[in-house]
GROMACS .gro file of C-alpha atoms in nm:
model
  217
    1UNK     CA    1  -2.004   1.347  -1.751
    2UNK     CA    2  -2.079   1.013  -1.605
    3UNK     CA    3  -2.130   0.834  -1.930
    4UNK     CA    4  -1.777   0.987  -2.032
    5UNK     CA    5  -1.625   0.840  -1.731
    6UNK     CA    6  -1.777   0.477  -1.795
    7UNK     CA    7  -1.631   0.485  -2.145
    8UNK     CA    8  -1.297   0.576  -2.023
    9UNK     CA    9  -1.312   0.295  -1.742
   10UNK     CA   10  -1.388   0.047  -2.037
   11UNK     CA   11  -1.124   0.179  -2.275
   12UNK     CA   12  -0.854   0.130  -1.970
   13UNK     CA   13  -0.984  -0.248  -1.932
   14UNK     CA   14  -0.953  -0.281  -2.305
   15UNK     CA   15  -0.569  -0.136  -2.299
   16UNK     CA   16  -0.453  -0.301  -2.004
   17UNK     CA   17  -0.620  -0.626  -1.994
   18UNK     CA   18  -0.483  -0.885  -2.250
   19UNK     CA   19  -0.790  -1.100  -2.174
   20UNK     CA   20  -1.033  -0.823  -2.288
   21UNK     CA   21  -1.157  -0.899  -2.630
   22UNK     CA   22  -1.422  -0.627  -2.691
   23UNK     CA   23  -1.575  -0.316  -2.549
   24UNK     CA   24  -1.928  -0.476  -2.520
   25UNK     CA   25  -1.761  -0.768  -2.345
   26UNK     CA   26  -1.586  -0.538  -2.066
   27UNK     CA   27  -1.932  -0.353  -2.040
   28UNK     CA   28  -2.139  -0.648  -2.004
   29UNK     CA   29  -1.920  -0.897  -1.822
   30UNK     CA   30  -1.628  -0.741  -1.612
   31UNK     CA   31  -1.738  -0.673  -1.258
   32UNK     CA   32  -1.452  -0.415  -1.192
   33UNK     CA   33  -1.620  -0.195  -1.463
   34UNK     CA   34  -1.988  -0.263  -1.315
   35UNK     CA   35  -1.847  -0.157  -0.962
   36UNK     CA   36  -1.721   0.180  -1.102
   37UNK     CA   37  -2.046   0.248  -1.297
   38UNK     CA   38  -2.244   0.175  -0.980
   39UNK     CA   39  -2.025   0.410  -0.785
   40UNK     CA   40  -2.031   0.700  -1.025
   41UNK     CA   41  -2.396   0.693  -0.962
   42UNK     CA   42  -2.386   0.665  -0.579
   43UNK     CA   43  -2.107   0.947  -0.577
   44UNK     CA   44  -2.348   1.144  -0.753
   45UNK     CA   45  -2.594   1.116  -0.504
   46UNK     CA   46  -2.330   1.167  -0.230
   47UNK     CA   47  -2.236   1.492  -0.344
   48UNK     CA   48  -2.592   1.629  -0.337
   49UNK     CA   49  -2.596   1.522   0.028
   50UNK     CA   50  -2.851   1.232  -0.053
   51UNK     CA   51  -2.667   0.982   0.181
   52UNK     CA   52  -2.922   0.715   0.206
   53UNK     CA   53  -2.943   0.655  -0.177
   54UNK     CA   54  -2.576   0.695  -0.227
   55UNK     CA   55  -2.534   0.419   0.035
   56UNK     CA   56  -2.804   0.216  -0.087
   57UNK     CA   57  -2.660   0.212  -0.445
   58UNK     CA   58  -2.318   0.121  -0.277
   59UNK     CA   59  -2.462  -0.162  -0.118
   60UNK     CA   60  -2.635  -0.305  -0.424
   61UNK     CA   61  -2.307  -0.285  -0.592
   62UNK     CA   62  -2.112  -0.469  -0.300
   63UNK     CA   63  -2.369  -0.749  -0.322
   64UNK     CA   64  -2.372  -0.794  -0.710
   65UNK     CA   65  -1.976  -0.740  -0.765
   66UNK     CA   66  -1.824  -0.804  -0.399
   67UNK     CA   67  -1.641  -0.497  -0.448
   68UNK     CA   68  -1.717  -0.220  -0.167
   69UNK     CA   69  -1.643   0.142  -0.274
   70UNK     CA   70  -1.751   0.403  -0.032
   71UNK     CA   71  -1.984   0.655  -0.204
   72UNK     CA   72  -1.759   0.956  -0.077
   73UNK     CA   73  -1.451   0.799  -0.239
   74UNK     CA   74  -1.334   1.019  -0.537
   75UNK     CA   75  -1.231   0.805  -0.815
   76UNK     CA   76  -1.038   0.934  -1.114
   77UNK     CA   77  -1.084   0.830  -1.491
   78UNK     CA   78  -0.944   0.503  -1.672
   79UNK     CA   79  -0.936   0.276  -1.349
   80UNK     CA   80  -0.898  -0.068  -1.385
   81UNK     CA   81  -1.029  -0.297  -1.111
   82UNK     CA   82  -0.907  -0.620  -1.219
   83UNK     CA   83  -1.091  -0.912  -1.109
   84UNK     CA   84  -1.169  -0.694  -0.815
   85UNK     CA   85  -1.342  -0.952  -0.549
   86UNK     CA   86  -1.263  -0.813  -0.185
   87UNK     CA   87  -1.161  -0.474  -0.284
   88UNK     CA   88  -1.252  -0.197  -0.032
   89UNK     CA   89  -1.224   0.165  -0.081
   90UNK     CA   90  -1.276   0.392   0.211
   91UNK     CA   91  -1.491   0.723   0.216
   92UNK     CA   92  -1.213   0.966   0.185
   93UNK     CA   93  -1.002   0.787  -0.032
   94UNK     CA   94  -0.873   0.955  -0.364
   95UNK     CA   95  -0.761   0.747  -0.661
   96UNK     CA   96  -0.614   0.936  -0.948
   97UNK     CA   97  -0.638   0.868  -1.340
   98UNK     CA   98  -0.519   0.557  -1.515
   99UNK     CA   99  -0.464   0.361  -1.181
  100UNK     CA  100  -0.486  -0.031  -1.160
  101UNK     CA  101  -0.630  -0.219  -0.865
  102UNK     CA  102  -0.615  -0.582  -0.789
  103UNK     CA  103  -0.831  -0.838  -0.601
  104UNK     CA  104  -0.814  -0.806  -0.234
  105UNK     CA  105  -0.691  -0.452  -0.205
  106UNK     CA  106  -0.789  -0.222   0.071
  107UNK     CA  107  -0.763   0.146   0.071
  108UNK     CA  108  -0.840   0.195   0.418
  109UNK     CA  109  -0.815   0.449   0.739
  110UNK     CA  110  -0.649   0.420   1.058
  111UNK     CA  111  -0.852   0.544   1.376
  112UNK     CA  112  -1.197   0.674   1.402
  113UNK     CA  113  -1.148   1.038   1.386
  114UNK     CA  114  -1.359   1.236   1.125
  115UNK     CA  115  -1.229   1.408   0.845
  116UNK     CA  116  -0.957   1.262   0.589
  117UNK     CA  117  -0.834   0.959   0.699
  118UNK     CA  118  -0.788   0.735   0.380
  119UNK     CA  119  -0.515   0.737   0.136
  120UNK     CA  120  -0.467   0.966  -0.176
  121UNK     CA  121  -0.305   0.783  -0.501
  122UNK     CA  122  -0.157   0.953  -0.772
  123UNK     CA  123  -0.191   0.898  -1.136
  124UNK     CA  124  -0.087   0.564  -1.312
  125UNK     CA  125  -0.056   0.395  -0.953
  126UNK     CA  126  -0.075   0.003  -0.966
  127UNK     CA  127  -0.193  -0.166  -0.639
  128UNK     CA  128  -0.099  -0.536  -0.628
  129UNK     CA  129  -0.315  -0.789  -0.520
  130UNK     CA  130  -0.400  -0.824  -0.152
  131UNK     CA  131  -0.197  -0.480  -0.078
  132UNK     CA  132  -0.301  -0.266   0.197
  133UNK     CA  133  -0.257   0.110   0.167
  134UNK     CA  134  -0.381   0.249   0.526
  135UNK     CA  135  -0.390   0.600   0.658
  136UNK     CA  136  -0.406   0.953   0.537
  137UNK     CA  137  -0.119   1.000   0.332
  138UNK     CA  138  -0.023   1.053  -0.032
  139UNK     CA  139   0.136   0.781  -0.308
  140UNK     CA  140   0.291   0.950  -0.577
  141UNK     CA  141   0.246   0.918  -0.957
  142UNK     CA  142   0.356   0.607  -1.132
  143UNK     CA  143   0.408   0.415  -0.807
  144UNK     CA  144   0.378   0.029  -0.756
  145UNK     CA  145   0.285  -0.122  -0.442
  146UNK     CA  146   0.363  -0.504  -0.470
  147UNK     CA  147   0.105  -0.789  -0.375
  148UNK     CA  148   0.031  -0.837   0.005
  149UNK     CA  149   0.241  -0.510   0.082
  150UNK     CA  150   0.121  -0.299   0.371
  151UNK     CA  151   0.212   0.061   0.321
  152UNK     CA  152   0.170   0.284   0.610
  153UNK     CA  153   0.370   0.571   0.481
  154UNK     CA  154   0.382   0.830   0.196
  155UNK     CA  155   0.572   0.743  -0.128
  156UNK     CA  156   0.740   0.997  -0.360
  157UNK     CA  157   0.679   0.942  -0.738
  158UNK     CA  158   0.787   0.655  -0.924
  159UNK     CA  159   0.853   0.440  -0.630
  160UNK     CA  160   0.814   0.044  -0.619
  161UNK     CA  161   0.725  -0.071  -0.248
  162UNK     CA  162   0.730  -0.404  -0.117
  163UNK     CA  163   0.687  -0.563   0.223
  164UNK     CA  164   0.541  -0.549   0.554
  165UNK     CA  165   0.569  -0.273   0.616
  166UNK     CA  166   0.605  -0.161   0.268
  167UNK     CA  167   0.935   0.009   0.192
  168UNK     CA  168   1.084   0.154  -0.124
  169UNK     CA  169   1.301  -0.113  -0.336
  170UNK     CA  170   1.318   0.082  -0.666
  171UNK     CA  171   1.274   0.431  -0.813
  172UNK     CA  172   1.236   0.495  -1.182
  173UNK     CA  173   1.283   0.134  -1.211
  174UNK     CA  174   1.623   0.135  -1.066
  175UNK     CA  175   1.702  -0.055  -0.744
  176UNK     CA  176   1.781   0.147  -0.438
  177UNK     CA  177   2.093   0.044  -0.246
  178UNK     CA  178   2.005  -0.151   0.050
  179UNK     CA  179   2.047  -0.041   0.402
  180UNK     CA  180   2.352  -0.183   0.580
  181UNK     CA  181   2.263  -0.352   0.908
  182UNK     CA  182   2.499  -0.381   1.174
  183UNK     CA  183   2.469  -0.746   1.220
  184UNK     CA  184   2.715  -0.944   1.454
  185UNK     CA  185   2.845  -1.240   1.257
  186UNK     CA  186   3.021  -1.560   1.410
  187UNK     CA  187   3.357  -1.445   1.340
  188UNK     CA  188   3.302  -1.123   1.515
  189UNK     CA  189   3.159  -1.281   1.806
  190UNK     CA  190   3.465  -1.526   1.822
  191UNK     CA  191   3.685  -1.207   1.830
  192UNK     CA  192   3.481  -1.046   2.088
  193UNK     CA  193   3.504  -1.365   2.303
  194UNK     CA  194   3.877  -1.388   2.265
  195UNK     CA  195   3.892  -1.015   2.356
  196UNK     CA  196   3.704  -1.055   2.664
  197UNK     CA  197   3.917  -1.359   2.751
  198UNK     CA  198   4.247  -1.133   2.725
  199UNK     CA  199   4.098  -0.842   2.939
  200UNK     CA  200   4.030  -1.094   3.214
  201UNK     CA  201   4.378  -1.241   3.223
  202UNK     CA  202   4.525  -0.864   3.220
  203UNK     CA  203   4.286  -0.764   3.475
  204UNK     CA  204   4.383  -1.100   3.701
  205UNK     CA  205   4.764  -1.018   3.655
  206UNK     CA  206   4.685  -0.639   3.755
  207UNK     CA  207   4.504  -0.793   4.039
  208UNK     CA  208   4.812  -1.042   4.155
  209UNK     CA  209   5.068  -0.745   4.133
  210UNK     CA  210   4.848  -0.519   4.345
  211UNK     CA  211   4.814  -0.795   4.626
  212UNK     CA  212   5.200  -0.876   4.587
  213UNK     CA  213   5.284  -0.486   4.611
  214UNK     CA  214   5.071  -0.477   4.935
  215UNK     CA  215   5.218  -0.785   5.089
  216UNK     CA  216   5.592  -0.612   5.053
  217UNK     CA  217   5.473  -0.288   5.178
   0.00000   0.00000   0.00000
């Protein structure tokens, strides 16, 4: 089973990385594949409660690849970790099949509570370079999280999210309508100022009328 997973990871790199020339080159020279291979064995130890061995393998992988994957993380098939330097994947993270993760990505948790605290990625998810997905929530299938985005909320299927904090900008490749913001323009400000002056003048006239009426009474 582990060998099959490794082969699927190699094929994923060949299919989605235009720089990959052969399966042998990918297997021997791609640190993203190496990190996944180390993780497959570390996760095997982790599931059998051999936590020290699992963590030892994980740390060795981190030393040689600069990619840190906690042995408890559940990774699917056909994952591409492209370049990969600085990638951090937390203990309760779940990554679906055929996902693409670029360098500097963090799939992290918030808080110190026990239990599920890291994100769950669906199938065919792409996470851009430097993006952070923080918290225990789901990212739907076929989603794209843009480079350097910080995602703190769940996403439905087929969503593209950008920004800090990340917000949906496309669904099924179609741009979503922008939310209208009630911003005060200079024109609105000038009209408001003019209206205030009119009200002040009316108030002044009413005050004079009241004073004249009180004087004649």
